[in-house]
Amino acid sequence: MAKGGDVKQEKITFGGKGTEPGKFQSISGVAVSTDNEIFVTDELNKRVQVFSMDGTFLRLFPTVLPGERKTMLEPHGVALDVAPGYLWVVVRRRIWFRYEDHIVQYNKNGRPIKKFDVSLKNQLYSVIAMDVRNNKIIVGDKSTIMLLDPNGSRLWTSEVGSFESNGISGVTSDKEGNVLLTDGYKSVYKYNPYGVKILEFGTRGRGEGQLYSPRGICLDTSGHIIVASFHTHRVDMFTSQGKFVRTIADISHPENVAMGPCGELVVSSVFYNTVTIFPRQMVLP
């Protein structure tokens, strides 16, 4: 008989396509709070849904602007704030053939606190993360990476380059305040806190350690870089200097990735509208 500590945990998958609570129509971002709640932006349903670390649906809230509770906007990227109990979401309103883009702060129950306006170029999606060390907001938009104050003022902007893909597809930061991103084509870039590129790695392909349309990116508790390689249907781990370590997960079309506070890995699968939680022992090297 296995002891409690010897019980093997299995991955958990939840979601599926639909409009009812717990279902999704186009997952556009995932983030995990320090108290183990998973926040998922449900783009076409125009809401954020919240789940426990065992996949149980907890609550949802519409993505509205402060003072405009009747008009729901499409949410894209999501990131947890430095302040516990708050999050930031990139939202978009379609007005005929143009768009209005905003970054909105909500409390964890969905009350909109404040917003600032941004002008984004990517008509499909934009990604967002927090520089936790310096309390700054990082936004990736097409080929532009930018660092913003929580009041919306722009601190620096860097042009990553022109890609053969949809552009920047994932962004995160490390404990030193460096910004890491995927270019949606084949590479991972690292910028120092002042916007200077200090690392680039990745070769396009399906072989071990190669990336084919890298999307979501996050770091584990040891600083390893974890990347969702969309067209190779896997999530790969690299050292902080870009050396391939191993494949963590084989999963169809992984899009967004986030790390839980206890080492769990949360991955969205875009074509199935599902989220999968991989337990700590499946993630750690």
Short mmCIF file of C-alpha atoms in Angstrom, two decimals:
data_model
loop_
_atom_site.label_atom_id
_atom_site.label_comp_id
_atom_site.label_asym_id
_atom_site.label_seq_id
_atom_site.Cartn_x
_atom_site.Cartn_y
_atom_site.Cartn_z
CA MET A 1 0.00 0.00 0.00
CA ALA A 2 1.44 3.37 -1.02
CA LYS A 3 2.08 5.96 1.60
CA GLY A 4 0.47 9.37 1.23
CA GLY A 5 3.67 10.95 -0.05
CA ASP A 6 4.11 8.20 -2.62
CA VAL A 7 0.79 8.73 -4.36
CA LYS A 8 1.42 9.66 -7.96
CA GLN A 9 -0.43 12.77 -9.01
CA GLU A 10 -1.84 12.92 -12.51
CA LYS A 11 -2.38 15.87 -14.78
CA ILE A 12 -5.81 17.51 -14.70
CA THR A 13 -7.60 18.87 -17.78
CA PHE A 14 -10.71 21.03 -17.71
CA GLY A 15 -12.76 23.27 -20.00
CA GLY A 16 -13.95 22.59 -23.52
CA LYS A 17 -15.81 24.75 -25.99
CA GLY A 18 -18.98 26.46 -24.82
CA THR A 19 -20.58 29.49 -23.23
CA GLU A 20 -21.60 28.06 -19.87
CA PRO A 21 -19.45 28.59 -16.76
CA GLY A 22 -16.29 26.49 -16.93
CA LYS A 23 -16.29 26.39 -20.75
CA PHE A 24 -14.37 28.63 -23.13
CA GLN A 25 -14.53 30.26 -26.53
CA SER A 26 -10.93 31.10 -27.42
CA ILE A 27 -8.61 31.10 -24.42
CA SER A 28 -6.29 34.09 -24.77
CA GLY A 29 -4.29 34.05 -21.52
CA VAL A 30 -3.67 32.27 -18.23
CA ALA A 31 -2.14 33.39 -14.94
CA VAL A 32 -1.82 31.84 -11.48
CA SER A 33 -2.02 33.77 -8.22
CA THR A 34 0.06 33.18 -5.11
CA ASP A 35 -3.01 31.66 -3.44
CA ASN A 36 -3.35 29.02 -6.19
CA GLU A 37 -6.19 30.49 -8.23
CA ILE A 38 -6.01 30.13 -12.03
CA PHE A 39 -7.28 33.12 -14.04
CA VAL A 40 -8.22 32.38 -17.67
CA THR A 41 -9.20 35.04 -20.20
CA ASP A 42 -12.13 33.76 -22.26
CA GLU A 43 -11.92 36.05 -25.28
CA LEU A 44 -15.11 35.52 -27.28
CA ASN A 45 -17.22 35.07 -24.15
CA LYS A 46 -15.78 38.41 -22.99
CA ARG A 47 -14.98 37.33 -19.46
CA VAL A 48 -12.34 36.08 -17.06
CA GLN A 49 -12.92 32.71 -15.39
CA VAL A 50 -11.29 31.59 -12.16
CA PHE A 51 -10.47 28.01 -11.14
CA SER A 52 -8.79 26.25 -8.26
CA MET A 53 -5.55 24.32 -8.73
CA ASP A 54 -7.54 21.09 -9.01
CA GLY A 55 -9.55 22.48 -11.94
CA THR A 56 -12.71 23.33 -10.02
CA PHE A 57 -14.65 26.29 -11.39
CA LEU A 58 -14.86 29.05 -8.78
CA ARG A 59 -16.32 32.18 -10.39
CA LEU A 60 -16.27 34.41 -13.46
CA PHE A 61 -16.58 38.10 -14.20
CA PRO A 62 -17.21 40.13 -17.38
CA THR A 63 -14.37 42.24 -18.78
CA VAL A 64 -15.84 45.72 -18.50
CA LEU A 65 -14.25 49.13 -18.06
CA PRO A 66 -14.55 51.20 -14.89
CA GLY A 67 -17.83 53.11 -15.12
CA GLU A 68 -19.06 51.10 -18.15
CA ARG A 69 -20.53 47.93 -16.72
CA LYS A 70 -22.86 47.27 -19.66
CA THR A 71 -20.24 46.99 -22.40
CA MET A 72 -18.06 43.88 -22.26
CA LEU A 73 -14.74 43.91 -24.12
CA GLU A 74 -12.64 41.07 -25.50
CA PRO A 75 -9.88 40.14 -23.03
CA HIS A 76 -6.45 39.13 -24.27
CA GLY A 77 -3.43 38.76 -21.99
CA VAL A 78 -3.71 38.54 -18.20
CA ALA A 79 -1.13 39.03 -15.45
CA LEU A 80 -1.29 39.06 -11.65
CA ASP A 81 -0.42 42.34 -10.01
CA VAL A 82 2.31 42.77 -7.43
CA ALA A 83 -0.41 43.73 -4.94
CA PRO A 84 -2.19 40.54 -3.77
CA GLY A 85 -5.78 40.24 -4.97
CA TYR A 86 -5.40 42.28 -8.18
CA LEU A 87 -4.76 41.52 -11.84
CA TRP A 88 -4.19 43.33 -15.13
CA VAL A 89 -5.96 42.44 -18.38
CA VAL A 90 -5.47 43.73 -21.93
CA VAL A 91 -8.95 44.32 -23.35
CA ARG A 92 -10.11 45.33 -26.82
CA ARG A 93 -13.28 46.93 -28.13
CA ARG A 94 -14.13 46.59 -31.82
CA ILE A 95 -15.74 49.71 -33.30
CA TRP A 96 -16.51 49.04 -36.93
CA PHE A 97 -13.10 48.68 -38.61
CA ARG A 98 -10.98 50.03 -35.78
CA TYR A 99 -10.10 48.99 -32.26
CA GLU A 100 -9.84 50.60 -28.85
CA ASP A 101 -7.30 48.97 -26.55
CA HIS A 102 -7.04 49.35 -22.80
CA ILE A 103 -5.16 47.83 -19.90
CA VAL A 104 -7.53 47.37 -16.97
CA GLN A 105 -6.83 46.55 -13.35
CA TYR A 106 -9.44 44.35 -11.62
CA ASN A 107 -9.66 42.97 -8.15
CA LYS A 108 -9.76 39.19 -8.01
CA ASN A 109 -13.57 39.22 -7.86
CA GLY A 110 -13.84 41.22 -11.07
CA ARG A 111 -14.43 44.78 -9.94
CA PRO A 112 -12.70 47.15 -12.40
CA ILE A 113 -10.39 49.46 -10.47
CA LYS A 114 -8.68 51.62 -13.08
CA LYS A 115 -7.63 51.62 -16.72
CA PHE A 116 -5.32 53.34 -19.12
CA ASP A 117 -5.54 53.53 -22.89
CA VAL A 118 -2.98 51.99 -25.22
CA SER A 119 -2.71 51.79 -28.99
CA LEU A 120 -1.81 48.26 -30.08
CA LYS A 121 -0.90 47.05 -33.55
CA ASN A 122 -1.58 43.34 -33.24
CA GLN A 123 -5.17 42.66 -34.25
CA LEU A 124 -5.09 39.06 -33.01
CA TYR A 125 -3.76 39.28 -29.48
CA SER A 126 -1.34 41.04 -27.20
CA VAL A 127 0.47 39.59 -24.20
CA ILE A 128 1.11 41.03 -20.76
CA ALA A 129 3.23 40.19 -17.71
CA MET A 130 4.40 41.84 -14.50
CA ASP A 131 7.96 42.75 -13.63
CA VAL A 132 7.39 41.75 -10.02
CA ARG A 133 10.75 43.03 -8.80
CA ASN A 134 10.16 46.58 -10.02
CA ASN A 135 6.33 46.68 -10.10
CA LYS A 136 6.16 47.41 -13.83
CA ILE A 137 3.82 46.17 -16.55
CA ILE A 138 5.30 44.44 -19.60
CA VAL A 139 3.31 44.39 -22.84
CA GLY A 140 4.24 42.56 -26.04
CA ASP A 141 2.53 43.85 -29.18
CA LYS A 142 3.45 42.58 -32.66
CA SER A 143 7.20 43.35 -32.81
CA THR A 144 7.23 45.86 -29.93
CA ILE A 145 8.03 45.14 -26.31
CA MET A 146 7.28 47.93 -23.83
CA LEU A 147 7.67 48.54 -20.11
CA LEU A 148 4.99 50.65 -18.43
CA ASP A 149 4.37 52.15 -15.02
CA PRO A 150 1.12 51.07 -13.34
CA ASN A 151 -0.19 54.57 -14.16
CA GLY A 152 0.28 53.91 -17.87
CA SER A 153 3.39 55.97 -18.57
CA ARG A 154 5.84 54.25 -20.90
CA LEU A 155 9.35 53.73 -19.54
CA TRP A 156 10.96 52.12 -22.58
CA THR A 157 10.10 50.48 -25.87
CA SER A 158 12.17 48.11 -27.98
CA GLU A 159 11.54 46.83 -31.49
CA VAL A 160 12.28 43.12 -31.48
CA GLY A 161 12.18 42.90 -35.27
CA SER A 162 9.79 41.93 -38.01
CA PHE A 163 8.68 38.31 -37.86
CA GLU A 164 7.18 35.88 -40.31
CA SER A 165 4.52 35.12 -37.69
CA ASN A 166 2.00 37.04 -35.63
CA GLY A 167 4.78 38.58 -33.57
CA ILE A 168 5.48 38.49 -29.84
CA SER A 169 3.47 35.58 -28.48
CA GLY A 170 4.56 35.32 -24.85
CA VAL A 171 6.27 37.46 -22.23
CA THR A 172 7.49 37.10 -18.66
CA SER A 173 10.19 38.44 -16.32
CA ASP A 174 12.79 36.94 -13.99
CA LYS A 175 13.89 37.74 -10.45
CA GLU A 176 16.47 40.25 -11.72
CA GLY A 177 13.85 42.26 -13.61
CA ASN A 178 14.93 41.01 -17.04
CA VAL A 179 12.19 40.68 -19.66
CA LEU A 180 11.87 37.43 -21.63
CA LEU A 181 9.70 36.95 -24.70
CA THR A 182 8.97 34.58 -27.56
CA ASP A 183 8.86 35.90 -31.12
CA GLY A 184 6.19 33.48 -32.35
CA TYR A 185 8.59 32.16 -34.99
CA LYS A 186 11.60 30.34 -33.52
CA SER A 187 13.36 32.34 -30.81
CA VAL A 188 13.39 33.46 -27.19
CA TYR A 189 14.80 36.90 -26.34
CA LYS A 190 15.95 38.31 -23.01
CA TYR A 191 16.21 42.05 -22.29
CA ASN A 192 17.75 43.67 -19.25
CA PRO A 193 15.61 46.07 -17.14
CA TYR A 194 16.70 48.97 -19.38
CA GLY A 195 15.54 47.42 -22.65
CA VAL A 196 18.90 46.13 -23.93
CA LYS A 197 18.89 42.65 -25.46
CA ILE A 198 21.27 40.35 -23.57
CA LEU A 199 20.30 36.91 -24.91
CA GLU A 200 18.67 35.28 -27.92
CA PHE A 201 18.33 31.56 -28.57
CA GLY A 202 16.28 29.11 -30.62
CA THR A 203 16.37 27.34 -33.95
CA ARG A 204 13.28 26.61 -36.01
CA GLY A 205 12.39 22.95 -36.35
CA ARG A 206 10.78 19.91 -34.79
CA GLY A 207 13.91 18.30 -33.34
CA GLU A 208 14.87 18.09 -29.70
CA GLY A 209 15.35 21.57 -28.27
CA GLN A 210 14.12 23.29 -31.43
CA LEU A 211 11.16 25.67 -31.42
CA TYR A 212 8.41 25.88 -34.01
CA SER A 213 6.12 28.84 -33.37
CA PRO A 214 6.95 29.39 -29.67
CA ARG A 215 4.04 30.96 -27.81
CA GLY A 216 3.66 31.17 -24.02
CA ILE A 217 6.70 31.53 -21.76
CA CYS A 218 7.22 31.37 -18.00
CA LEU A 219 9.89 30.51 -15.45
CA ASP A 220 9.93 27.74 -12.87
CA THR A 221 10.98 28.24 -9.25
CA SER A 222 14.64 27.59 -10.18
CA GLY A 223 14.74 30.07 -13.05
CA HIS A 224 14.45 27.56 -15.90
CA ILE A 225 12.76 28.97 -19.00
CA ILE A 226 9.61 27.08 -20.02
CA VAL A 227 8.29 27.58 -23.56
CA ALA A 228 5.16 26.34 -25.33
CA SER A 229 6.22 25.19 -28.80
CA PHE A 230 2.93 25.40 -30.67
CA HIS A 231 3.60 23.37 -33.82
CA THR A 232 5.68 20.65 -32.16
CA HIS A 233 2.88 20.05 -29.62
CA ARG A 234 5.14 20.18 -26.59
CA VAL A 235 6.32 22.34 -23.71
CA ASP A 236 10.12 22.52 -23.41
CA MET A 237 12.46 23.55 -20.59
CA PHE A 238 15.71 25.50 -21.07
CA THR A 239 18.32 26.84 -18.68
CA SER A 240 18.44 30.58 -17.98
CA GLN A 241 21.11 30.77 -20.72
CA GLY A 242 19.03 28.94 -23.33
CA LYS A 243 20.45 25.42 -23.14
CA PHE A 244 17.81 22.74 -23.72
CA VAL A 245 17.05 20.65 -20.61
CA ARG A 246 14.11 18.43 -21.53
CA THR A 247 10.54 18.29 -22.79
CA ILE A 248 8.12 18.66 -19.87
CA ALA A 249 4.84 17.91 -21.61
CA ASP A 250 3.42 16.65 -24.87
CA ILE A 251 0.16 18.49 -25.49
CA SER A 252 -1.77 19.49 -28.60
CA HIS A 253 -1.11 23.08 -29.71
CA PRO A 254 0.00 24.60 -26.39
CA GLU A 255 -0.60 28.34 -26.29
CA ASN A 256 -0.35 29.94 -22.84
CA VAL A 257 1.73 28.72 -19.89
CA ALA A 258 1.87 29.80 -16.25
CA MET A 259 3.66 28.48 -13.18
CA GLY A 260 1.87 27.91 -9.90
CA PRO A 261 3.48 28.90 -6.59
CA CYS A 262 4.12 25.25 -5.67
CA GLY A 263 5.67 24.31 -9.02
CA GLU A 264 2.58 23.22 -10.97
CA LEU A 265 2.51 24.10 -14.67
CA VAL A 266 -0.72 25.38 -16.24
CA VAL A 267 -1.03 25.10 -20.04
CA SER A 268 -3.85 26.08 -22.39
CA SER A 269 -4.57 24.15 -25.59
CA VAL A 270 -6.08 26.52 -28.12
CA PHE A 271 -7.82 24.10 -30.48
CA TYR A 272 -9.61 22.22 -27.72
CA ASN A 273 -10.36 25.21 -25.49
CA THR A 274 -8.92 23.35 -22.53
CA VAL A 275 -6.52 24.03 -19.68
CA THR A 276 -4.22 21.32 -18.29
CA ILE A 277 -2.52 21.36 -14.89
CA PHE A 278 0.72 19.37 -14.67
CA PRO A 279 1.71 18.51 -11.08
CA ARG A 280 5.04 19.58 -9.64
CA GLN A 281 6.76 16.20 -10.00
CA MET A 282 6.06 16.17 -13.76
CA VAL A 283 7.60 19.63 -14.16
CA LEU A 284 10.76 19.67 -12.07
CA PRO A 285 13.94 18.29 -13.68
#
